[in-house]
């Protein structure tokens, strides 16, 4: 079994920054993908950013240039540095990983961007 534990959410004013972390633990032998999704109130869960095995990164158009996803392989941890935050970034952010073709999700961490 694999567990994902997120941290780093909170409230911030527009233009501010936050850094999310997600640590994976359990039976981990090969991580194919690690990344972040988000779900705003009344909307579907959507991809924010991810790192695919080999180091390729993929971002939603709405966050390109503002968010940076990174990964510490030794710690099985993925990070999301969020800069220039906007009110429309307000959502619950979920950590996601795929290990040997099996997806896992964290419980989510709330990010609120408001004046």
CSV table of N, CA and C in Angstrom, one decimal:
chain,number,residue,atom,x,y,z
A,1,UNK,N,0.8,-1.2,0.0
A,1,UNK,CA,0.0,0.0,0.0
A,1,UNK,C,0.9,1.2,0.0
A,2,UNK,N,0.4,2.3,-0.7
A,2,UNK,CA,1.2,3.5,-0.8
A,2,UNK,C,0.3,4.6,-0.2
A,3,UNK,N,1.0,5.5,0.6
A,3,UNK,CA,0.3,6.6,1.2
A,3,UNK,C,1.0,7.9,0.7
A,4,UNK,N,0.2,8.9,0.5
A,4,UNK,CA,0.6,10.2,0.0
A,4,UNK,C,0.2,11.2,1.1
A,5,UNK,N,1.1,12.0,1.6
A,5,UNK,CA,0.8,13.0,2.6
A,5,UNK,C,1.2,14.4,2.1
A,6,UNK,N,0.2,15.3,1.9
A,6,UNK,CA,0.5,16.6,1.4
A,6,UNK,C,0.7,17.6,2.6
A,7,UNK,N,1.4,18.6,2.3
A,7,UNK,CA,1.5,19.7,3.3
A,7,UNK,C,1.8,21.0,2.5
A,8,UNK,N,1.6,22.1,3.2
A,8,UNK,CA,2.0,23.4,2.6
A,8,UNK,C,0.8,24.3,2.2
A,9,UNK,N,-0.4,23.8,2.2
A,9,UNK,CA,-1.5,24.6,1.8
A,9,UNK,C,-1.8,25.7,2.8
A,10,UNK,N,-2.7,26.6,2.5
A,10,UNK,CA,-3.0,27.7,3.4
A,10,UNK,C,-3.7,28.9,2.6
A,11,UNK,N,-3.7,30.0,3.3
A,11,UNK,CA,-4.3,31.2,2.7
A,11,UNK,C,-3.2,32.2,2.4
A,12,UNK,N,-3.4,32.9,1.2
A,12,UNK,CA,-2.4,33.9,0.8
A,12,UNK,C,-3.1,34.9,0.0
A,13,UNK,N,-2.5,36.1,-0.1
A,13,UNK,CA,-3.1,37.2,-0.9
A,13,UNK,C,-2.7,37.0,-2.3
A,14,UNK,N,-3.5,37.6,-3.2
A,14,UNK,CA,-3.1,37.6,-4.6
A,14,UNK,C,-1.6,38.1,-4.8
A,15,UNK,N,-0.9,37.4,-5.7
A,15,UNK,CA,0.5,37.8,-5.9
A,15,UNK,C,1.5,37.1,-5.0
A,16,UNK,N,1.0,36.4,-4.0
A,16,UNK,CA,1.8,35.7,-3.1
A,16,UNK,C,2.3,34.4,-3.6
A,17,UNK,N,3.0,33.6,-2.7
A,17,UNK,CA,3.6,32.3,-3.0
A,17,UNK,C,3.3,31.3,-2.0
A,18,UNK,N,3.2,30.1,-2.4
A,18,UNK,CA,3.1,28.9,-1.5
A,18,UNK,C,3.9,27.8,-2.1
A,19,UNK,N,4.3,26.9,-1.2
A,19,UNK,CA,5.0,25.7,-1.7
A,19,UNK,C,4.3,24.5,-1.1
A,20,UNK,N,3.9,23.6,-1.9
A,20,UNK,CA,3.2,22.4,-1.5
A,20,UNK,C,4.3,21.2,-1.6
A,21,UNK,N,4.1,20.3,-0.6
A,21,UNK,CA,5.0,19.1,-0.6
A,21,UNK,C,4.1,17.9,-0.5
A,22,UNK,N,4.6,16.8,-1.1
A,22,UNK,CA,3.9,15.5,-1.0
A,22,UNK,C,4.9,14.4,-0.9
A,23,UNK,N,4.8,13.7,0.2
A,23,UNK,CA,5.7,12.6,0.5
A,23,UNK,C,5.0,11.3,0.3
A,24,UNK,N,5.6,10.4,-0.5
A,24,UNK,CA,5.1,9.1,-0.7
A,24,UNK,C,5.8,8.1,0.2
A,25,UNK,N,5.0,7.2,0.8
A,25,UNK,CA,5.6,6.2,1.7
A,25,UNK,C,4.8,4.8,1.4
A,26,UNK,N,5.5,3.8,1.9
A,26,UNK,CA,4.9,2.5,1.7
A,26,UNK,C,5.7,1.6,0.7
A,27,UNK,N,5.1,0.8,0.0
A,27,UNK,CA,5.8,-0.1,-0.9
A,27,UNK,C,6.0,0.7,-2.2
A,28,UNK,N,7.2,1.2,-2.4
A,28,UNK,CA,7.5,2.0,-3.6
A,28,UNK,C,8.7,1.5,-4.2
A,29,UNK,N,8.6,1.0,-5.4
A,29,UNK,CA,9.7,0.5,-6.1
A,29,UNK,C,10.0,1.2,-7.5
A,30,UNK,N,8.9,1.7,-8.0
A,30,UNK,CA,9.1,2.4,-9.3
A,30,UNK,C,8.0,3.4,-9.5
A,31,UNK,N,8.3,4.7,-9.4
A,31,UNK,CA,7.4,5.7,-9.6
A,31,UNK,C,7.4,6.2,-11.0
A,32,UNK,N,6.2,6.0,-11.7
A,32,UNK,CA,6.1,6.4,-13.1
A,32,UNK,C,5.8,7.9,-13.2
A,33,UNK,N,5.0,8.4,-12.4
A,33,UNK,CA,4.5,9.8,-12.5
A,33,UNK,C,4.3,10.4,-11.0
A,34,UNK,N,4.7,11.6,-10.8
A,34,UNK,CA,4.3,12.3,-9.6
A,34,UNK,C,3.8,13.7,-10.0
A,35,UNK,N,2.8,14.1,-9.3
A,35,UNK,CA,2.3,15.5,-9.7
A,35,UNK,C,1.1,15.9,-8.8
A,36,UNK,N,0.5,17.0,-9.4
A,36,UNK,CA,-0.6,17.7,-8.6
A,36,UNK,C,-1.8,17.9,-9.5
A,37,UNK,N,-3.0,17.7,-8.9
A,37,UNK,CA,-4.2,18.1,-9.5
A,37,UNK,C,-4.9,19.1,-8.6
A,38,UNK,N,-5.9,19.7,-9.0
A,38,UNK,CA,-6.7,20.6,-8.2
A,38,UNK,C,-8.1,20.6,-8.5
A,39,UNK,N,-9.0,20.9,-7.5
A,39,UNK,CA,-10.4,20.9,-7.7
A,39,UNK,C,-11.0,22.1,-7.0
A,40,UNK,N,-11.5,23.0,-7.8
A,40,UNK,CA,-12.1,24.2,-7.3
A,40,UNK,C,-13.6,23.9,-7.0
A,41,UNK,N,-14.2,24.7,-6.1
A,41,UNK,CA,-15.6,24.4,-5.8
A,41,UNK,C,-16.5,24.4,-7.0
A,42,UNK,N,-17.3,23.3,-7.1
A,42,UNK,CA,-18.2,23.1,-8.2
A,42,UNK,C,-17.6,22.8,-9.6
A,43,UNK,N,-16.3,22.5,-9.5
A,43,UNK,CA,-15.6,22.1,-10.8
A,43,UNK,C,-15.0,20.7,-10.7
A,44,UNK,N,-14.6,20.2,-11.9
A,44,UNK,CA,-13.9,18.9,-11.9
A,44,UNK,C,-12.5,19.0,-11.5
A,45,UNK,N,-11.9,17.9,-11.1
A,45,UNK,CA,-10.5,17.8,-10.7
A,45,UNK,C,-9.7,17.9,-12.0
A,46,UNK,N,-8.7,18.7,-12.1
A,46,UNK,CA,-7.9,18.9,-13.3
A,46,UNK,C,-6.4,18.9,-13.0
A,47,UNK,N,-5.6,18.5,-14.0
A,47,UNK,CA,-4.2,18.4,-13.8
A,47,UNK,C,-3.6,19.8,-13.6
A,48,UNK,N,-2.7,20.0,-12.7
A,48,UNK,CA,-1.9,21.2,-12.5
A,48,UNK,C,-0.5,21.1,-13.1
A,49,UNK,N,0.2,20.1,-12.6
A,49,UNK,CA,1.6,19.9,-13.1
A,49,UNK,C,2.0,18.5,-12.7
A,50,UNK,N,2.9,17.9,-13.5
A,50,UNK,CA,3.4,16.6,-13.1
A,50,UNK,C,4.8,16.4,-13.7
A,51,UNK,N,5.5,15.4,-13.1
A,51,UNK,CA,6.8,15.0,-13.6
A,51,UNK,C,6.7,13.5,-13.9
A,52,UNK,N,7.1,13.2,-15.2
A,52,UNK,CA,7.0,11.8,-15.6
A,52,UNK,C,8.4,11.3,-15.5
A,53,UNK,N,8.5,10.0,-15.3
A,53,UNK,CA,9.8,9.3,-15.2
A,53,UNK,C,10.7,9.7,-16.3
A,54,UNK,N,11.9,10.1,-16.0
A,54,UNK,CA,12.8,10.7,-17.0
A,54,UNK,C,13.0,12.2,-16.9
A,55,UNK,N,12.1,12.8,-16.1
A,55,UNK,CA,12.2,14.2,-15.8
A,55,UNK,C,11.4,15.1,-16.6
A,56,UNK,N,10.6,14.6,-17.6
A,56,UNK,CA,9.7,15.4,-18.4
A,56,UNK,C,8.6,16.0,-17.5
A,57,UNK,N,8.4,17.3,-17.7
A,57,UNK,CA,7.4,18.0,-16.9
A,57,UNK,C,6.2,18.5,-17.8
A,58,UNK,N,5.0,18.6,-17.2
A,58,UNK,CA,3.8,18.9,-17.9
A,58,UNK,C,3.0,19.8,-17.1
A,59,UNK,N,2.6,21.0,-17.6
A,59,UNK,CA,1.8,22.0,-16.9
A,59,UNK,C,0.5,22.3,-17.5
A,60,UNK,N,-0.5,22.7,-16.7
A,60,UNK,CA,-1.7,23.3,-17.2
A,60,UNK,C,-1.3,24.6,-17.8
A,61,UNK,N,-2.0,25.0,-18.8
A,61,UNK,CA,-1.7,26.3,-19.5
A,61,UNK,C,-1.9,27.5,-18.5
A,62,UNK,N,-2.9,27.3,-17.6
A,62,UNK,CA,-3.2,28.4,-16.7
A,62,UNK,C,-2.1,28.7,-15.6
A,63,UNK,N,-1.2,27.7,-15.5
A,63,UNK,CA,-0.2,27.9,-14.4
A,63,UNK,C,1.2,28.0,-15.0
A,64,UNK,N,1.4,27.8,-16.3
A,64,UNK,CA,2.7,27.9,-16.9
A,64,UNK,C,3.4,29.2,-16.6
A,65,UNK,N,4.6,29.2,-16.2
A,65,UNK,CA,5.4,30.4,-15.9
A,65,UNK,C,5.2,30.9,-14.5
A,66,UNK,N,4.2,30.3,-13.8
A,66,UNK,CA,4.0,30.7,-12.4
A,66,UNK,C,4.3,29.6,-11.4
A,67,UNK,N,4.0,28.4,-11.8
A,67,UNK,CA,4.2,27.2,-11.0
A,67,UNK,C,5.3,26.4,-11.5
A,68,UNK,N,6.0,25.8,-10.5
A,68,UNK,CA,7.1,24.9,-10.9
A,68,UNK,C,7.0,23.6,-10.1
A,69,UNK,N,7.0,22.5,-10.8
A,69,UNK,CA,6.9,21.1,-10.1
A,69,UNK,C,8.3,20.6,-10.1
A,70,UNK,N,8.7,19.9,-9.0
A,70,UNK,CA,10.0,19.3,-8.8
A,70,UNK,C,9.9,18.1,-8.0
A,71,UNK,N,10.9,17.3,-8.0
A,71,UNK,CA,10.8,16.0,-7.3
A,71,UNK,C,12.2,15.7,-6.7
A,72,UNK,N,12.1,15.1,-5.5
A,72,UNK,CA,13.3,14.6,-4.8
A,72,UNK,C,13.2,13.1,-4.8
A,73,UNK,N,13.9,12.4,-5.7
A,73,UNK,CA,13.8,11.0,-5.8
A,73,UNK,C,14.2,10.2,-4.6
A,74,UNK,N,15.2,10.7,-3.9
A,74,UNK,CA,15.7,10.1,-2.7
A,74,UNK,C,14.7,10.1,-1.6
A,75,UNK,N,13.8,11.1,-1.6
A,75,UNK,CA,12.8,11.2,-0.5
A,75,UNK,C,11.4,10.8,-1.0
A,76,UNK,N,11.3,10.4,-2.3
A,76,UNK,CA,10.0,10.1,-2.8
A,76,UNK,C,9.0,11.2,-2.6
A,77,UNK,N,9.5,12.4,-2.8
A,77,UNK,CA,8.7,13.6,-2.5
A,77,UNK,C,8.6,14.5,-3.8
A,78,UNK,N,7.4,15.1,-4.0
A,78,UNK,CA,7.2,16.0,-5.1
A,78,UNK,C,6.8,17.3,-4.5
A,79,UNK,N,7.2,18.4,-5.1
A,79,UNK,CA,6.9,19.8,-4.7
A,79,UNK,C,6.2,20.5,-5.7
A,80,UNK,N,5.4,21.5,-5.3
A,80,UNK,CA,4.8,22.5,-6.2
A,80,UNK,C,5.1,23.9,-5.7
A,81,UNK,N,6.0,24.6,-6.4
A,81,UNK,CA,6.2,26.0,-6.0
A,81,UNK,C,5.2,26.8,-6.8
A,82,UNK,N,4.4,27.6,-6.1
A,82,UNK,CA,3.4,28.4,-6.7
A,82,UNK,C,3.6,29.9,-6.4
A,83,UNK,N,3.9,30.6,-7.5
A,83,UNK,CA,4.2,32.0,-7.4
A,83,UNK,C,3.1,32.8,-8.1
A,84,UNK,N,3.1,34.1,-7.8
A,84,UNK,CA,2.1,35.0,-8.5
A,84,UNK,C,0.7,34.4,-8.4
A,85,UNK,N,0.3,34.0,-7.3
A,85,UNK,CA,-1.0,33.3,-7.1
A,85,UNK,C,-2.2,34.3,-7.4
A,86,UNK,N,-3.2,33.7,-8.0
A,86,UNK,CA,-4.4,34.5,-8.3
A,86,UNK,C,-5.6,33.9,-7.6
A,87,UNK,N,-6.7,34.6,-7.4
A,87,UNK,CA,-7.9,34.1,-6.8
A,87,UNK,C,-8.4,32.8,-7.5
A,88,UNK,N,-8.2,32.7,-8.8
A,88,UNK,CA,-8.7,31.6,-9.5
A,88,UNK,C,-7.9,30.3,-9.3
A,89,UNK,N,-6.8,30.5,-8.5
A,89,UNK,CA,-6.0,29.3,-8.1
A,89,UNK,C,-6.5,28.6,-6.9
A,90,UNK,N,-7.5,29.3,-6.3
A,90,UNK,CA,-8.2,28.7,-5.1
A,90,UNK,C,-8.8,27.4,-5.4
A,91,UNK,N,-8.4,26.4,-4.6
A,91,UNK,CA,-8.8,25.0,-4.9
A,91,UNK,C,-8.2,24.1,-3.8
A,92,UNK,N,-8.7,22.8,-3.8
A,92,UNK,CA,-8.1,21.8,-3.0
A,92,UNK,C,-7.1,21.1,-4.0
A,93,UNK,N,-5.8,21.1,-3.6
A,93,UNK,CA,-4.8,20.5,-4.4
A,93,UNK,C,-4.5,19.1,-3.9
A,94,UNK,N,-4.5,18.2,-4.9
A,94,UNK,CA,-4.3,16.7,-4.6
A,94,UNK,C,-3.0,16.3,-5.2
A,95,UNK,N,-2.2,15.6,-4.4
A,95,UNK,CA,-1.0,14.9,-4.9
A,95,UNK,C,-1.5,13.6,-5.6
A,96,UNK,N,-0.8,13.3,-6.6
A,96,UNK,CA,-1.1,12.1,-7.4
A,96,UNK,C,0.2,11.4,-7.8
A,97,UNK,N,0.2,10.1,-7.8
A,97,UNK,CA,1.3,9.3,-8.3
A,97,UNK,C,0.8,8.1,-9.0
A,98,UNK,N,1.6,7.6,-9.9
A,98,UNK,CA,1.4,6.3,-10.5
A,98,UNK,C,2.6,5.4,-10.3
A,99,UNK,N,2.4,4.3,-9.7
A,99,UNK,CA,3.4,3.3,-9.4
A,99,UNK,C,3.1,2.0,-10.0
A,100,UNK,N,3.9,1.6,-10.9
A,100,UNK,CA,3.6,0.4,-11.7
A,100,UNK,C,2.2,0.3,-12.2
A,101,UNK,N,1.8,1.4,-12.8
A,101,UNK,CA,0.5,1.5,-13.5
A,101,UNK,C,-0.7,1.7,-12.5
A,102,UNK,N,-0.4,1.8,-11.2
A,102,UNK,CA,-1.5,1.9,-10.3
A,102,UNK,C,-1.5,3.3,-9.7
A,103,UNK,N,-2.7,4.0,-9.9
A,103,UNK,CA,-2.7,5.4,-9.4
A,103,UNK,C,-3.0,5.5,-7.9
A,104,UNK,N,-2.5,6.5,-7.3
A,104,UNK,CA,-2.7,6.8,-5.8
A,104,UNK,C,-3.0,8.3,-5.7
A,105,UNK,N,-3.8,8.6,-4.7
A,105,UNK,CA,-4.1,10.0,-4.4
A,105,UNK,C,-3.9,10.4,-3.0
A,106,UNK,N,-3.5,11.6,-2.7
A,106,UNK,CA,-3.5,12.1,-1.4
A,106,UNK,C,-4.9,12.6,-1.0
A,107,UNK,N,-5.0,13.1,0.2
A,107,UNK,CA,-6.3,13.5,0.7
A,107,UNK,C,-6.6,15.0,0.3
A,108,UNK,N,-5.6,15.7,-0.1
A,108,UNK,CA,-5.8,17.1,-0.5
A,108,UNK,C,-5.4,18.1,0.5
A,109,UNK,N,-5.0,19.3,0.0
A,109,UNK,CA,-4.7,20.4,0.9
A,109,UNK,C,-5.3,21.6,0.3
A,110,UNK,N,-5.9,22.5,1.1
A,110,UNK,CA,-6.6,23.6,0.6
A,110,UNK,C,-5.7,24.8,0.4
A,111,UNK,N,-5.8,25.4,-0.8
A,111,UNK,CA,-5.1,26.7,-1.1
A,111,UNK,C,-6.2,27.7,-1.3
A,112,UNK,N,-6.1,28.8,-0.6
A,112,UNK,CA,-7.1,29.9,-0.7
A,112,UNK,C,-6.3,31.2,-1.0
A,113,UNK,N,-6.7,31.8,-2.1
A,113,UNK,CA,-6.1,33.1,-2.6
A,113,UNK,C,-7.1,34.1,-2.6
A,114,UNK,N,-7.0,35.1,-1.6
A,114,UNK,CA,-8.0,36.2,-1.5
A,114,UNK,C,-7.3,37.4,-0.9
A,115,UNK,N,-7.9,38.6,-1.2
A,115,UNK,CA,-7.3,39.8,-0.6
A,115,UNK,C,-7.4,39.9,0.9
